[in-house]
JSON list of C-alpha atoms in Angstrom, two decimals:
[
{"chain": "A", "resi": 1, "resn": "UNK", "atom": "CA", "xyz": [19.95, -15.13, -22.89]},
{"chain": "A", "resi": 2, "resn": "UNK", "atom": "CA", "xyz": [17.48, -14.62, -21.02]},
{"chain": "A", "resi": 3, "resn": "UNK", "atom": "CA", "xyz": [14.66, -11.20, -20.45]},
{"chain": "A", "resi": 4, "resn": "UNK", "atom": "CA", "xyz": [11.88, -10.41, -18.14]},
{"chain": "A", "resi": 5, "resn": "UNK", "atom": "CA", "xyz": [9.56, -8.04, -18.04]},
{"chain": "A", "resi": 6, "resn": "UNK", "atom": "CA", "xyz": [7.83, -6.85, -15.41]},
{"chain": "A", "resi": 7, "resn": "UNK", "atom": "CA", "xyz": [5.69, -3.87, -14.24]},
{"chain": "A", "resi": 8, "resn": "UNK", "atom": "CA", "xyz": [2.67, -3.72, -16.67]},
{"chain": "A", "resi": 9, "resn": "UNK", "atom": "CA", "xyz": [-1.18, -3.50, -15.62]},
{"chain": "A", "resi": 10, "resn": "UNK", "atom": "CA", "xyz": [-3.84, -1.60, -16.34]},
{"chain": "A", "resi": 11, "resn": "UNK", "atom": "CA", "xyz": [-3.84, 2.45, -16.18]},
{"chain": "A", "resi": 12, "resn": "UNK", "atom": "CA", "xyz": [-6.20, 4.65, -17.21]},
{"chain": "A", "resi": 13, "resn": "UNK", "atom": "CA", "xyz": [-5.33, 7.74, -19.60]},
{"chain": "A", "resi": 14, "resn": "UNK", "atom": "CA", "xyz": [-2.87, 10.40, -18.78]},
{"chain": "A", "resi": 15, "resn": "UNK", "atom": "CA", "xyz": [-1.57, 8.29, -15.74]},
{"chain": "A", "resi": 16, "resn": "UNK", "atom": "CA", "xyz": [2.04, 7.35, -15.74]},
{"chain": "A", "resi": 17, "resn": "UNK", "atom": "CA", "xyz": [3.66, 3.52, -15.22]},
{"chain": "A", "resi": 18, "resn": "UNK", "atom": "CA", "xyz": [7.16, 1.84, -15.26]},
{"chain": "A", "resi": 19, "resn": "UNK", "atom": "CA", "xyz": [8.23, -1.14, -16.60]},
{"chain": "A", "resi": 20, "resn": "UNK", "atom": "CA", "xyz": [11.26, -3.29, -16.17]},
{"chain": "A", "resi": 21, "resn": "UNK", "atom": "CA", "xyz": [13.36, -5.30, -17.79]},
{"chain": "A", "resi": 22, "resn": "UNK", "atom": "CA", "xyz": [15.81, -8.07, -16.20]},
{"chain": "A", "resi": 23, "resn": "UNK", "atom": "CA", "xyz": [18.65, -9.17, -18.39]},
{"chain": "A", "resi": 24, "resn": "UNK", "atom": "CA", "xyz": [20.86, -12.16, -17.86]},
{"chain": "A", "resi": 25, "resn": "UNK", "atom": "CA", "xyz": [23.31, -14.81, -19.91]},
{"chain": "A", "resi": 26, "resn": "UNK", "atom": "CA", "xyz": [25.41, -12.06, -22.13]},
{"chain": "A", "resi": 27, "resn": "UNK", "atom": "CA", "xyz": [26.77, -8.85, -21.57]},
{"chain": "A", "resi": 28, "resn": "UNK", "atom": "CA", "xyz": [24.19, -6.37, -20.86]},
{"chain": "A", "resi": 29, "resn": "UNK", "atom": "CA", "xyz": [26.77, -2.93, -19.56]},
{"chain": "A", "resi": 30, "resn": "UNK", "atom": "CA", "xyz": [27.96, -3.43, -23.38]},
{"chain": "A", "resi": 31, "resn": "UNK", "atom": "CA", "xyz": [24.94, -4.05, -25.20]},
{"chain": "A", "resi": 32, "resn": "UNK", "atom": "CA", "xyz": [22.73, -1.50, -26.66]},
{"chain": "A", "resi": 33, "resn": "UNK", "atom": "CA", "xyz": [19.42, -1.94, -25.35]},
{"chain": "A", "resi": 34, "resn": "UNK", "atom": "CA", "xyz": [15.40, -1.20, -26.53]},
{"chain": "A", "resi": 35, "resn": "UNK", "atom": "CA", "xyz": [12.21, -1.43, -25.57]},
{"chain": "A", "resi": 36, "resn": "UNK", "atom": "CA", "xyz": [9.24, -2.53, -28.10]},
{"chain": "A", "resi": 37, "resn": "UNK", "atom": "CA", "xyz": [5.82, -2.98, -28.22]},
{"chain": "A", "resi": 38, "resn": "UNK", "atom": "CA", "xyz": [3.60, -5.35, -30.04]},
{"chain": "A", "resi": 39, "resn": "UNK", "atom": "CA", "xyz": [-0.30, -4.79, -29.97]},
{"chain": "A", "resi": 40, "resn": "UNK", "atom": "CA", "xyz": [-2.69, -7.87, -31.56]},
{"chain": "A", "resi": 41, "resn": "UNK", "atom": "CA", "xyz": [-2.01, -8.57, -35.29]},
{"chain": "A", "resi": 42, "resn": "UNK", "atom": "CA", "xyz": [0.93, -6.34, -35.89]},
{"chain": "A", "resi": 43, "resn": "UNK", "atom": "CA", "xyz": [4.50, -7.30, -35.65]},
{"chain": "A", "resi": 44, "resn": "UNK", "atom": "CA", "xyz": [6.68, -5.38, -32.60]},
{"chain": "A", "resi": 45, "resn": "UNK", "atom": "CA", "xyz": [7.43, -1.90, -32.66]},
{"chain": "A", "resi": 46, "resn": "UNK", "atom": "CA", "xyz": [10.82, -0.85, -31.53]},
{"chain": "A", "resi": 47, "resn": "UNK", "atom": "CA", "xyz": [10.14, 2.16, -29.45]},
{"chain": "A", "resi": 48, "resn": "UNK", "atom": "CA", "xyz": [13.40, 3.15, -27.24]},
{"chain": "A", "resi": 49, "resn": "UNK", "atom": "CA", "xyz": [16.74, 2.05, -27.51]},
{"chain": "A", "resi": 50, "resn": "UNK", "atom": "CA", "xyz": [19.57, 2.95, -25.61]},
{"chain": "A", "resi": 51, "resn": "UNK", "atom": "CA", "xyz": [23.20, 2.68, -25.50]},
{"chain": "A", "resi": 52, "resn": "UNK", "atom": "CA", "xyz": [25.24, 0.95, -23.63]},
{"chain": "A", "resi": 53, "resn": "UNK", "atom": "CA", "xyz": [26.92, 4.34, -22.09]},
{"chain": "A", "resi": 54, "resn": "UNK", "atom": "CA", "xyz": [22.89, 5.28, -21.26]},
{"chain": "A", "resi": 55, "resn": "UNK", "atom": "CA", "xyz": [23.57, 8.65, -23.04]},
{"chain": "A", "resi": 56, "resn": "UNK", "atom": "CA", "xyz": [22.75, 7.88, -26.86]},
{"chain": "A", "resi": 57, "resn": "UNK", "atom": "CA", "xyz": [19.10, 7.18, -26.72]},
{"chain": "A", "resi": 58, "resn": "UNK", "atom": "CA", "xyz": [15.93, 7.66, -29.72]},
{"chain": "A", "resi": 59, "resn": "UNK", "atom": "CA", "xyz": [12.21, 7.36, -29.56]},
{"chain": "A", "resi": 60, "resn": "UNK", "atom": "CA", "xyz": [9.99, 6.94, -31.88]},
{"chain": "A", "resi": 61, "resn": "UNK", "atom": "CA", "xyz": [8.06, 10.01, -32.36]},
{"chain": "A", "resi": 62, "resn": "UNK", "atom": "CA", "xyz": [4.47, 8.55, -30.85]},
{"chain": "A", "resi": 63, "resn": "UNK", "atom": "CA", "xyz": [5.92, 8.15, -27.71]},
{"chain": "A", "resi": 64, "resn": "UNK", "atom": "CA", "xyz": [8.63, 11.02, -27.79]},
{"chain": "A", "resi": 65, "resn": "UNK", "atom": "CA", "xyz": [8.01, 13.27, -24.73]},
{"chain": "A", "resi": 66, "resn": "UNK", "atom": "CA", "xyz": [6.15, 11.13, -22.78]},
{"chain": "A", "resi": 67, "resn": "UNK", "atom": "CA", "xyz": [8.10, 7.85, -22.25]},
{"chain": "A", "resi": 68, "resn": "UNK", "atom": "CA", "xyz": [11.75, 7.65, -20.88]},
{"chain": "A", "resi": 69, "resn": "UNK", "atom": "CA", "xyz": [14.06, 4.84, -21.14]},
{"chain": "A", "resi": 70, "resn": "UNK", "atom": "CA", "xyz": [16.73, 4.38, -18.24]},
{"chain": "A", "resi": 71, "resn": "UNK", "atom": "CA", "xyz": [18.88, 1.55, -17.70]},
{"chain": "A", "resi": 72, "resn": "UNK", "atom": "CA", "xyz": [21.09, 0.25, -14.09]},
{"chain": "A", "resi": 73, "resn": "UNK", "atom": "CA", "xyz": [24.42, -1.22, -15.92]},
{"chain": "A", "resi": 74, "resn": "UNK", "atom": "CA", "xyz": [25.16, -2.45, -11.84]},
{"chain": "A", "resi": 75, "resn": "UNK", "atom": "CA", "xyz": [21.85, -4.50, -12.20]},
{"chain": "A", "resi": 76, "resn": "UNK", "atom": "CA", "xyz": [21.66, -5.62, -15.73]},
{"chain": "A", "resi": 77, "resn": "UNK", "atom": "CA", "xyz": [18.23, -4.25, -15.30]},
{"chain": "A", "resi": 78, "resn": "UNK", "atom": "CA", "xyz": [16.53, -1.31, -17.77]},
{"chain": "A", "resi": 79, "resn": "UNK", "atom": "CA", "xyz": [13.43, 0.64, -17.30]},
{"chain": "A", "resi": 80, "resn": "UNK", "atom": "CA", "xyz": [10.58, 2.42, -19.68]},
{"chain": "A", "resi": 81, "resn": "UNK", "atom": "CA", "xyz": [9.02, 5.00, -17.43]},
{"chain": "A", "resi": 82, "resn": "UNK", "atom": "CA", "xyz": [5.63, 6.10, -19.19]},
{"chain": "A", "resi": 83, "resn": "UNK", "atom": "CA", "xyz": [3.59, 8.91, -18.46]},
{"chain": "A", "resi": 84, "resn": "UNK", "atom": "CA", "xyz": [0.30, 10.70, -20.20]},
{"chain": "A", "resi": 85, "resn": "UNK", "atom": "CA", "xyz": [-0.38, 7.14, -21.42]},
{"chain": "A", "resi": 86, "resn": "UNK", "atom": "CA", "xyz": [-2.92, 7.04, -24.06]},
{"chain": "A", "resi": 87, "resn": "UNK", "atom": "CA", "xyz": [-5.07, 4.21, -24.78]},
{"chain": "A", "resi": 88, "resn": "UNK", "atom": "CA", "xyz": [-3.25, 3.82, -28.49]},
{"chain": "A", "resi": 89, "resn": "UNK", "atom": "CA", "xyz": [-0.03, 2.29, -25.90]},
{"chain": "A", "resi": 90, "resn": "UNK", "atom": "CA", "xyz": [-2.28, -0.78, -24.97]},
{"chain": "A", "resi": 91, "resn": "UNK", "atom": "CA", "xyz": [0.10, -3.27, -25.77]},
{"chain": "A", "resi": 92, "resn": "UNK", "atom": "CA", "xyz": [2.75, -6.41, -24.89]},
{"chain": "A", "resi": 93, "resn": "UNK", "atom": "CA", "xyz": [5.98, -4.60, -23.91]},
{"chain": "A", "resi": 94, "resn": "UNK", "atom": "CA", "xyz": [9.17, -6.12, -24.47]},
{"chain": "A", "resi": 95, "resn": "UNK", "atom": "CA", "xyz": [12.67, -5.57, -24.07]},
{"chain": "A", "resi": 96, "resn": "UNK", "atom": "CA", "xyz": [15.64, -6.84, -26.08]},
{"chain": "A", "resi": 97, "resn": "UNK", "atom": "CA", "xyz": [18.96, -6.25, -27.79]},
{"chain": "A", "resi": 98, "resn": "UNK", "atom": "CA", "xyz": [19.43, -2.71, -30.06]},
{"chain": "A", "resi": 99, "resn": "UNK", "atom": "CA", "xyz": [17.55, -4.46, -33.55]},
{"chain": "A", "resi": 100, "resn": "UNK", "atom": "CA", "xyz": [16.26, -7.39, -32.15]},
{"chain": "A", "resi": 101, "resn": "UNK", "atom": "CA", "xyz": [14.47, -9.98, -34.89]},
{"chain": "A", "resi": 102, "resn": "UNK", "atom": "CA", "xyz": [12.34, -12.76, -34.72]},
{"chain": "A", "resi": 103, "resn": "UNK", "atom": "CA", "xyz": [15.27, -15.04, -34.31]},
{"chain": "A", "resi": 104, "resn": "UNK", "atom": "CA", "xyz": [16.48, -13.30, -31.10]},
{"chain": "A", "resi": 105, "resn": "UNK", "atom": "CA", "xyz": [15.54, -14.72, -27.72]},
{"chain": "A", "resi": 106, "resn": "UNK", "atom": "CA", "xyz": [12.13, -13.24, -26.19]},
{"chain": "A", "resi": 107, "resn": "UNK", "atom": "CA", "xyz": [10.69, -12.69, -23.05]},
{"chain": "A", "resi": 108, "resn": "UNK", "atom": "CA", "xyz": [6.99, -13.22, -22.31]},
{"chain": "A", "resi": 109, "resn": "UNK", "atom": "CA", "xyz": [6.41, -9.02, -22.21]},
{"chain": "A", "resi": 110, "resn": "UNK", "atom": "CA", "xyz": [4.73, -7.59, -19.58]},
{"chain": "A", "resi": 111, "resn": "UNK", "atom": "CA", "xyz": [1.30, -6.54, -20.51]},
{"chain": "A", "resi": 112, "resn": "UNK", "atom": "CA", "xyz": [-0.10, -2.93, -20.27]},
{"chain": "A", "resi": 113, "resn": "UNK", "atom": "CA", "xyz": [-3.51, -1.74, -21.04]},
{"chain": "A", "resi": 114, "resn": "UNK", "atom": "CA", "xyz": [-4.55, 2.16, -20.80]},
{"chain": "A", "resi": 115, "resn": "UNK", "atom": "CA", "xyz": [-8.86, 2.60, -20.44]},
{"chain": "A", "resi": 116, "resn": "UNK", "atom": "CA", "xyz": [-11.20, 4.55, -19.01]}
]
């Protein structure tokens, strides 16, 4: 298994960004999928998931309305597209399987940081 994320930087509030995730070594078109976020000193939050038909998909409710998660099942590749990013969503974003743990296979994240 293998994930990378890609895409982060720095933004400043109420501007929009997209991340990306690349997925290899299983079967991504079958696998539900999710973004999470981890910010210093707390665990990761799971944030988006998606399923593998791309049509059942949750948020949690701080980033409902603003944030959309996509995914290309002919590229093993999935997407977060952010908008009217706050500072609170300065964080490590990472991808990985539907309830990923601790014991699952991480990327390194992609780093995003939202200030003025």
């Amino acid at each position: 298994v293998q994930l990378v994320e890609s895409g982060g930087g720095l933004v400043r509030p109420g501007e929009s960004l997209r991340v990306s995730c690349a997925a290899s070594g299983f079967s991504f078109s079958t696998t539900t999928m999710s973004w999470y976020r981890q910010i210093p000193g707390k665990w990761r939050e799971r944030i988006a998931t998606i399923h593998s038909n791309g049509v059942l998909i949750h948020y949690v409710d701080s980033v409902k309305g603003r944030f959309t998660i996509s995914r290309d099942n002919t590229k093993n590749t999935m997407f977060l597209q952010m908008t009217e990013l706050k500072p609170e969503d300065t964080a490590v974003y990472y991808c990985n399987t539907g309830e990923a743990t601790a014991q699952n296979t991480w990327g390194q994240g992609t780093q995003v940081n939202v200030s003025s």
